[in-house]
Amino acid sequence: MNSVTPSGNAAAFVHRYAGLAGRLPGASIPEIRKLREAAAETLVAGGLPSRRVEAWRYTDLTPMLRAEFREALTAVDEAVELPAKRAERRAVFVDGRFRADLSDLDGLVAGSLAEVIETVAGRLNSIASASQPMVTLNTLLFEDGLVLEVPEGTDAGRLELLSVASGETASTLHPRHLIRLGRGAQLVLLETALSATGARHLHNPVFEIEVAEEARITHVRVQREAESAYHLAHLGVRVAEGGVYDGFVLNAGGRISRSETHLALNGPNATAHLNGAQLVAEGQLADTTTALDHAAPNCASRQTVKTVLAGRSRGVFQGKILVRREAQKTDGYQMNQALLLSEEAEIDSKPQLEIYADDVKCSHGATAGALDENSLFYLRSRGIPAGEARAMLVRAFLQEAVEIVEDEPAREALEEAVSAWWAQHGEAA
């Protein structure tokens, strides 16, 4: 790496790594050092994605790449105001680093990646695709993350994973979360990303999640960061025989937000739910991209993603379902629906099916439209003010997606985020 001169759109990040390399976790571990050096070389050679890359053709990162981010590794012992707990246990990360003083992991086999990195070095990049540029960037600069093991047959209950960006510096946060459920284990993971008003940072989390035989994880993600922030999340998930990954993501913040999930159903009778919603206001772009790999027979997948767009905003949905030759009896469903509250809003939808098996049941679809004028007229004729009528129709549109979430505290968090978004943007919409 020392003999290479960084250039291109990733140069600032590679320079940052050169200055931080000796202080990053695992710097003395050959395996970690080699992993980071390989990531640096990849970024030097290929850079970060532009719209010339097919998977990023609708999402332009130019505003993020023009931003000036400062070094990470800042002090983390300052006071931080946190929202009320939504679960019996909580893991708190402030500016990308674990805060033991604010967390409660009692009874869980869990802790800070920075503290146990030597024991999990071999698991990094085992699931998340190293060919993904934002994963590569995370590999280069990750400082901490949650390491969680749910032993075989254990019901770990509900855990809240809270990430807070203080907003005091224009920093980059690259947490790396490693989660593994043993055979028959269960977990409800409620993840929330928040930041101070006006915070300008890049939050680039990567999750590597393993779901063993007959295990089940409910993973609800609520992204409510500042509208001046950038949130680019990547999830790599493997599900074994009879396992279930039940996921929901709500993007309701960030100037540019992208939730990218690569999930493989590797064992018979495995199930995946990749549902979500996007709330996009003036000047924002929200992108949900998924790649679902049916690699075993008798597996099922469901995906419903709804997008509400106000003002000059842009929404993106890219969803690919791959059914391999051996994945007979696959049952896959995918639907993307967009509600445009402005003539200046735009939605780009790209559902895909790639099927090599001959005994499958797969369907996909996409719709886009404005509020139904007849429904709006009906509500107005009953004396309901225009703004309240519009709010009722927007909530009804989103309800089908939100009510899929069975966990009550998680569903309440989603409903709270929707209410907060509408309170801020509803009048303009």
Tab-separated table of C-alpha atoms in Angstrom, residues 46-332:
chain	number	residue	atom	x	y	z
A	46	GLY	CA	-11.744	0.632	-8.519
A	47	GLY	CA	-12.834	3.577	-6.410
A	48	LEU	CA	-16.281	4.084	-4.976
A	49	PRO	CA	-19.364	3.493	-7.128
A	50	SER	CA	-20.552	5.971	-9.718
A	51	ARG	CA	-23.712	5.925	-11.791
A	52	ARG	CA	-21.793	4.104	-14.506
A	53	VAL	CA	-21.983	1.036	-12.255
A	54	GLU	CA	-25.275	-0.734	-13.012
A	55	ALA	CA	-26.183	-1.384	-9.372
A	56	TRP	CA	-25.715	2.337	-8.620
A	57	ARG	CA	-27.112	3.876	-11.805
A	58	TYR	CA	-29.995	5.558	-9.937
A	59	THR	CA	-28.041	6.642	-6.857
A	60	ASP	CA	-25.500	9.410	-7.294
A	61	LEU	CA	-22.946	9.630	-4.468
A	62	THR	CA	-21.335	12.816	-5.794
A	63	PRO	CA	-22.615	15.054	-2.936
A	64	MET	CA	-21.149	12.630	-0.391
A	65	LEU	CA	-17.837	12.392	-2.196
A	66	ARG	CA	-17.559	16.181	-2.255
A	67	ALA	CA	-18.096	16.421	1.497
A	68	GLU	CA	-15.072	16.933	3.734
A	69	PHE	CA	-15.043	14.396	6.545
A	70	ARG	CA	-12.616	14.587	9.437
A	71	GLU	CA	-10.690	11.816	11.134
A	72	ALA	CA	-12.522	9.382	13.338
A	73	LEU	CA	-11.312	7.922	16.655
A	74	THR	CA	-12.625	10.878	18.660
A	75	ALA	CA	-13.318	10.740	22.397
A	76	VAL	CA	-16.500	8.889	23.296
A	77	ASP	CA	-16.982	9.638	26.985
A	78	GLU	CA	-19.077	12.781	26.529
A	79	ALA	CA	-22.674	12.914	27.736
A	80	VAL	CA	-25.232	11.843	25.155
A	81	GLU	CA	-28.999	12.210	25.328
A	82	LEU	CA	-30.702	8.941	24.422
A	83	PRO	CA	-34.351	8.135	23.678
A	84	ALA	CA	-36.366	5.938	25.995
A	85	LYS	CA	-35.512	2.237	25.877
A	86	ARG	CA	-37.683	0.019	23.698
A	87	ALA	CA	-36.223	-3.289	24.848
A	88	GLU	CA	-34.993	-4.962	28.000
A	89	ARG	CA	-31.427	-4.858	26.659
A	90	ARG	CA	-29.615	-2.204	24.693
A	91	ALA	CA	-26.314	-1.853	22.822
A	92	VAL	CA	-25.385	1.796	22.270
A	93	PHE	CA	-22.890	3.104	19.741
A	94	VAL	CA	-21.946	6.783	19.738
A	95	ASP	CA	-20.103	8.064	16.681
A	96	GLY	CA	-19.460	4.478	15.669
A	97	ARG	CA	-17.935	3.278	18.959
A	98	PHE	CA	-19.477	1.060	21.608
A	99	ARG	CA	-20.468	2.776	24.854
A	100	ALA	CA	-20.458	0.219	27.655
A	101	ASP	CA	-21.625	2.871	30.157
A	102	LEU	CA	-24.831	3.416	28.171
A	103	SER	CA	-25.445	-0.225	27.245
A	104	ASP	CA	-27.058	-3.163	28.998
A	105	LEU	CA	-26.124	-6.578	27.576
A	106	ASP	CA	-26.788	-8.544	30.739
A	107	GLY	CA	-27.332	-12.215	29.989
A	108	LEU	CA	-26.154	-12.005	26.371
A	109	VAL	CA	-22.974	-13.354	24.812
A	110	ALA	CA	-22.222	-9.977	23.272
A	111	GLY	CA	-19.761	-7.131	23.315
A	112	SER	CA	-17.564	-4.708	21.421
A	113	LEU	CA	-15.851	-5.866	18.227
A	114	ALA	CA	-12.834	-3.708	19.064
A	115	GLU	CA	-12.348	-5.635	22.315
A	116	VAL	CA	-12.681	-9.155	20.886
A	117	ILE	CA	-11.387	-8.631	17.356
A	118	GLU	CA	-8.632	-11.214	17.726
A	119	THR	CA	-11.179	-13.975	18.350
A	120	VAL	CA	-13.442	-13.092	15.391
A	121	ALA	CA	-10.885	-12.044	12.798
A	122	GLY	CA	-11.608	-15.077	10.631
A	123	ARG	CA	-15.309	-14.213	10.392
A	124	LEU	CA	-14.896	-10.795	8.805
A	125	ASN	CA	-16.010	-10.751	5.153
A	126	SER	CA	-17.234	-14.339	5.486
A	127	ILE	CA	-20.782	-13.290	4.583
A	128	ALA	CA	-20.766	-9.668	3.436
A	129	SER	CA	-19.608	-9.465	-0.155
A	130	ALA	CA	-16.092	-8.093	-0.381
A	131	SER	CA	-16.868	-7.129	-3.990
A	132	GLN	CA	-19.288	-4.448	-2.770
A	133	PRO	CA	-17.479	-1.074	-2.649
A	134	MET	CA	-19.160	0.186	0.527
A	135	VAL	CA	-18.308	-3.087	2.283
A	136	THR	CA	-14.734	-2.577	1.110
A	137	LEU	CA	-14.745	0.935	2.561
A	138	ASN	CA	-16.115	-0.411	5.839
A	139	THR	CA	-13.417	-3.095	5.930
A	140	LEU	CA	-10.801	-0.392	5.452
A	141	LEU	CA	-11.992	1.882	8.272
A	142	PHE	CA	-14.178	-0.055	10.741
A	143	GLU	CA	-13.392	0.766	14.363
A	144	ASP	CA	-16.027	-1.122	16.312
A	145	GLY	CA	-19.286	-2.991	16.126
A	146	LEU	CA	-21.508	-5.440	17.957
A	147	VAL	CA	-20.485	-9.084	18.243
A	148	LEU	CA	-23.461	-11.173	19.313
A	149	GLU	CA	-23.748	-14.952	19.722
A	150	VAL	CA	-27.123	-16.495	20.546
A	151	PRO	CA	-26.433	-20.074	21.693
A	152	GLU	CA	-28.315	-23.080	20.406
A	153	GLY	CA	-31.907	-23.277	21.633
A	154	THR	CA	-31.772	-19.873	23.366
A	155	ASP	CA	-34.503	-17.267	23.146
A	156	ALA	CA	-32.540	-14.034	23.570
A	157	GLY	CA	-35.664	-11.887	23.683
A	158	ARG	CA	-35.475	-8.327	22.369
A	159	LEU	CA	-32.286	-6.295	21.929
A	160	GLU	CA	-32.162	-2.648	20.911
A	161	LEU	CA	-29.169	-1.617	18.815
A	162	LEU	CA	-28.941	2.165	18.985
A	163	SER	CA	-26.519	4.171	16.860
A	164	VAL	CA	-26.176	7.884	17.597
A	165	ALA	CA	-24.107	10.410	15.657
A	166	SER	CA	-23.337	13.372	17.885
A	167	GLY	CA	-22.989	15.804	15.009
A	168	GLU	CA	-20.071	17.672	16.559
A	169	THR	CA	-17.722	16.699	13.738
A	170	ALA	CA	-18.279	15.776	10.097
A	171	SER	CA	-17.090	12.232	10.688
A	172	THR	CA	-17.382	8.863	8.997
A	173	LEU	CA	-18.809	5.934	10.957
A	174	HIS	CA	-18.124	2.384	9.782
A	175	PRO	CA	-19.462	-0.066	12.398
A	176	ARG	CA	-19.115	-3.787	11.646
A	177	HIS	CA	-21.740	-5.957	13.332
A	178	LEU	CA	-21.319	-9.753	13.564
A	179	ILE	CA	-24.442	-11.642	14.651
A	180	ARG	CA	-24.786	-15.407	14.816
A	181	LEU	CA	-27.778	-17.465	15.948
A	182	GLY	CA	-27.238	-21.099	16.886
A	183	ARG	CA	-29.607	-23.914	15.993
A	184	GLY	CA	-33.161	-23.172	17.186
A	185	ALA	CA	-32.179	-19.786	18.668
A	186	GLN	CA	-34.424	-16.712	18.570
A	187	LEU	CA	-33.792	-12.965	18.641
A	188	VAL	CA	-35.697	-9.736	18.041
A	189	LEU	CA	-33.250	-7.000	17.022
A	190	LEU	CA	-34.608	-3.452	16.958
A	191	GLU	CA	-32.044	-1.181	15.318
A	192	THR	CA	-32.338	2.605	15.362
A	193	ALA	CA	-30.005	5.152	13.757
A	194	LEU	CA	-30.288	8.749	14.992
A	195	SER	CA	-28.225	11.904	14.717
A	196	ALA	CA	-28.291	15.475	15.900
A	197	THR	CA	-30.178	18.009	13.781
A	198	GLY	CA	-27.867	19.319	11.073
A	199	ALA	CA	-25.314	16.551	11.576
A	200	ARG	CA	-23.245	15.952	8.445
A	201	HIS	CA	-21.656	12.538	8.562
A	202	LEU	CA	-21.367	9.289	6.660
A	203	HIS	CA	-22.803	6.243	8.420
A	204	ASN	CA	-21.679	3.088	6.615
A	205	PRO	CA	-22.687	0.072	8.745
A	206	VAL	CA	-22.128	-3.523	7.624
A	207	PHE	CA	-23.959	-6.494	9.137
A	208	GLU	CA	-22.859	-10.113	8.801
A	209	ILE	CA	-25.692	-12.314	10.066
A	210	GLU	CA	-25.743	-16.107	10.311
A	211	VAL	CA	-29.037	-17.891	11.015
A	212	ALA	CA	-28.529	-21.586	11.807
A	213	GLU	CA	-30.994	-24.449	11.395
A	214	GLU	CA	-34.485	-23.714	12.787
A	215	ALA	CA	-33.315	-20.346	14.183
A	216	ARG	CA	-35.292	-17.131	13.768
A	217	ILE	CA	-34.320	-13.463	13.826
A	218	THR	CA	-36.706	-10.525	13.549
A	219	HIS	CA	-34.625	-7.527	12.460
A	220	VAL	CA	-36.363	-4.143	12.327
A	221	ARG	CA	-34.260	-1.171	11.216
A	222	VAL	CA	-35.362	2.462	11.685
A	223	GLN	CA	-33.144	5.095	10.065
A	224	ARG	CA	-33.977	8.618	11.259
A	225	GLU	CA	-30.702	10.465	10.808
A	226	ALA	CA	-30.365	14.146	9.941
A	227	GLU	CA	-31.347	15.195	6.439
A	228	SER	CA	-27.791	16.452	5.927
A	229	ALA	CA	-26.276	13.013	6.678
A	230	TYR	CA	-25.453	10.055	4.436
A	231	HIS	CA	-26.534	6.547	5.398
A	232	LEU	CA	-25.299	3.591	3.317
A	233	ALA	CA	-26.017	0.249	4.991
A	234	HIS	CA	-25.099	-3.241	3.795
A	235	LEU	CA	-26.519	-6.486	5.172
A	236	GLY	CA	-25.098	-9.893	4.361
A	237	VAL	CA	-27.334	-12.716	5.636
A	238	ARG	CA	-27.101	-16.514	5.419
A	239	VAL	CA	-30.068	-18.664	6.445
A	240	ALA	CA	-29.725	-22.414	7.020
A	241	GLU	CA	-32.351	-25.161	6.816
A	242	GLY	CA	-35.650	-24.195	8.440
A	243	GLY	CA	-34.280	-20.831	9.529
A	244	VAL	CA	-36.117	-17.506	9.269
A	245	TYR	CA	-34.858	-13.978	8.641
A	246	ASP	CA	-37.777	-11.564	9.128
A	247	GLY	CA	-36.530	-8.105	8.191
A	248	PHE	CA	-38.057	-4.646	7.876
A	249	VAL	CA	-36.264	-1.375	7.130
A	250	LEU	CA	-37.682	2.150	7.346
A	251	ASN	CA	-35.604	4.901	5.748
A	252	ALA	CA	-36.889	8.267	6.974
A	253	GLY	CA	-33.774	10.435	7.037
A	254	GLY	CA	-30.492	11.259	5.368
A	255	ARG	CA	-29.705	13.305	2.285
A	256	ILE	CA	-28.783	10.040	0.590
A	257	SER	CA	-29.777	6.733	2.149
A	258	ARG	CA	-29.324	3.225	0.789
A	259	SER	CA	-30.182	-0.084	2.392
A	260	GLU	CA	-28.590	-2.963	0.504
A	261	THR	CA	-29.293	-6.563	1.511
A	262	HIS	CA	-27.728	-9.719	0.099
A	263	LEU	CA	-29.468	-12.768	1.543
A	264	ALA	CA	-28.930	-16.451	0.758
A	265	LEU	CA	-31.404	-19.199	1.628
A	266	ASN	CA	-28.901	-22.038	1.855
A	267	GLY	CA	-31.010	-24.823	3.391
A	268	PRO	CA	-34.382	-26.410	2.573
A	269	ASN	CA	-37.508	-24.837	4.084
A	270	ALA	CA	-35.766	-21.571	4.925
A	271	THR	CA	-37.728	-18.304	4.853
A	272	ALA	CA	-36.884	-14.661	4.226
A	273	HIS	CA	-38.980	-11.511	4.611
A	274	LEU	CA	-37.360	-8.333	3.247
A	275	ASN	CA	-40.061	-5.716	3.762
A	276	GLY	CA	-39.705	-1.990	4.154
A	277	ALA	CA	-40.797	1.596	3.611
A	278	GLN	CA	-39.109	4.783	2.464
A	279	LEU	CA	-40.197	8.313	3.384
A	280	VAL	CA	-38.452	10.794	1.106
A	281	ALA	CA	-38.724	14.578	1.314
A	282	GLU	CA	-37.413	17.571	-0.613
A	283	GLY	CA	-33.812	17.109	-1.781
A	284	GLN	CA	-33.502	13.550	-0.479
A	285	LEU	CA	-32.784	10.238	-2.190
A	286	ALA	CA	-33.667	6.864	-0.656
A	287	ASP	CA	-32.600	3.554	-2.184
A	288	THR	CA	-33.639	0.023	-1.222
A	289	THR	CA	-31.607	-2.622	-3.041
A	290	THR	CA	-31.921	-6.352	-2.382
A	291	ALA	CA	-30.486	-9.547	-3.835
A	292	LEU	CA	-32.214	-12.710	-2.651
A	293	ASP	CA	-30.552	-16.036	-3.505
A	294	HIS	CA	-32.787	-19.127	-3.398
A	295	ALA	CA	-30.065	-21.773	-3.234
A	296	ALA	CA	-32.069	-24.666	-1.748
A	297	PRO	CA	-35.462	-26.314	-2.380
A	298	ASN	CA	-38.761	-25.564	-0.647
A	299	CYS	CA	-37.825	-22.052	0.451
A	300	ALA	CA	-40.098	-19.019	0.594
A	301	SER	CA	-39.453	-15.292	0.355
A	302	ARG	CA	-41.715	-12.263	0.695
A	303	GLN	CA	-40.909	-8.643	-0.050
A	304	THR	CA	-43.167	-5.597	0.070
A	305	VAL	CA	-41.505	-2.167	-0.111
A	306	LYS	CA	-43.511	1.072	-0.113
A	307	THR	CA	-42.157	4.536	-0.885
A	308	VAL	CA	-43.728	7.930	-0.165
A	309	LEU	CA	-42.144	10.869	-1.977
A	310	ALA	CA	-42.707	14.579	-1.340
A	311	GLY	CA	-41.280	17.635	-3.111
A	312	ARG	CA	-38.307	17.191	-5.420
A	313	SER	CA	-37.223	13.818	-4.128
A	314	ARG	CA	-36.160	10.499	-5.567
A	315	GLY	CA	-36.835	6.934	-4.547
A	316	VAL	CA	-35.117	3.804	-5.811
A	317	PHE	CA	-36.072	0.158	-5.538
A	318	GLN	CA	-33.916	-2.606	-6.977
A	319	GLY	CA	-34.887	-6.148	-6.065
A	320	LYS	CA	-33.450	-9.314	-7.575
A	321	ILE	CA	-34.640	-12.852	-6.854
A	322	LEU	CA	-32.284	-15.592	-8.065
A	323	VAL	CA	-33.656	-19.143	-8.120
A	324	ARG	CA	-30.929	-21.700	-8.681
A	325	ARG	CA	-31.440	-24.946	-10.550
A	326	GLU	CA	-31.528	-27.002	-7.353
A	327	ALA	CA	-34.062	-24.672	-5.673
A	328	GLN	CA	-37.205	-26.512	-6.752
A	329	LYS	CA	-40.524	-25.678	-5.034
A	330	THR	CA	-39.431	-22.082	-4.495
A	331	ASP	CA	-42.191	-19.649	-3.491
A	332	GLY	CA	-41.153	-16.044	-4.030
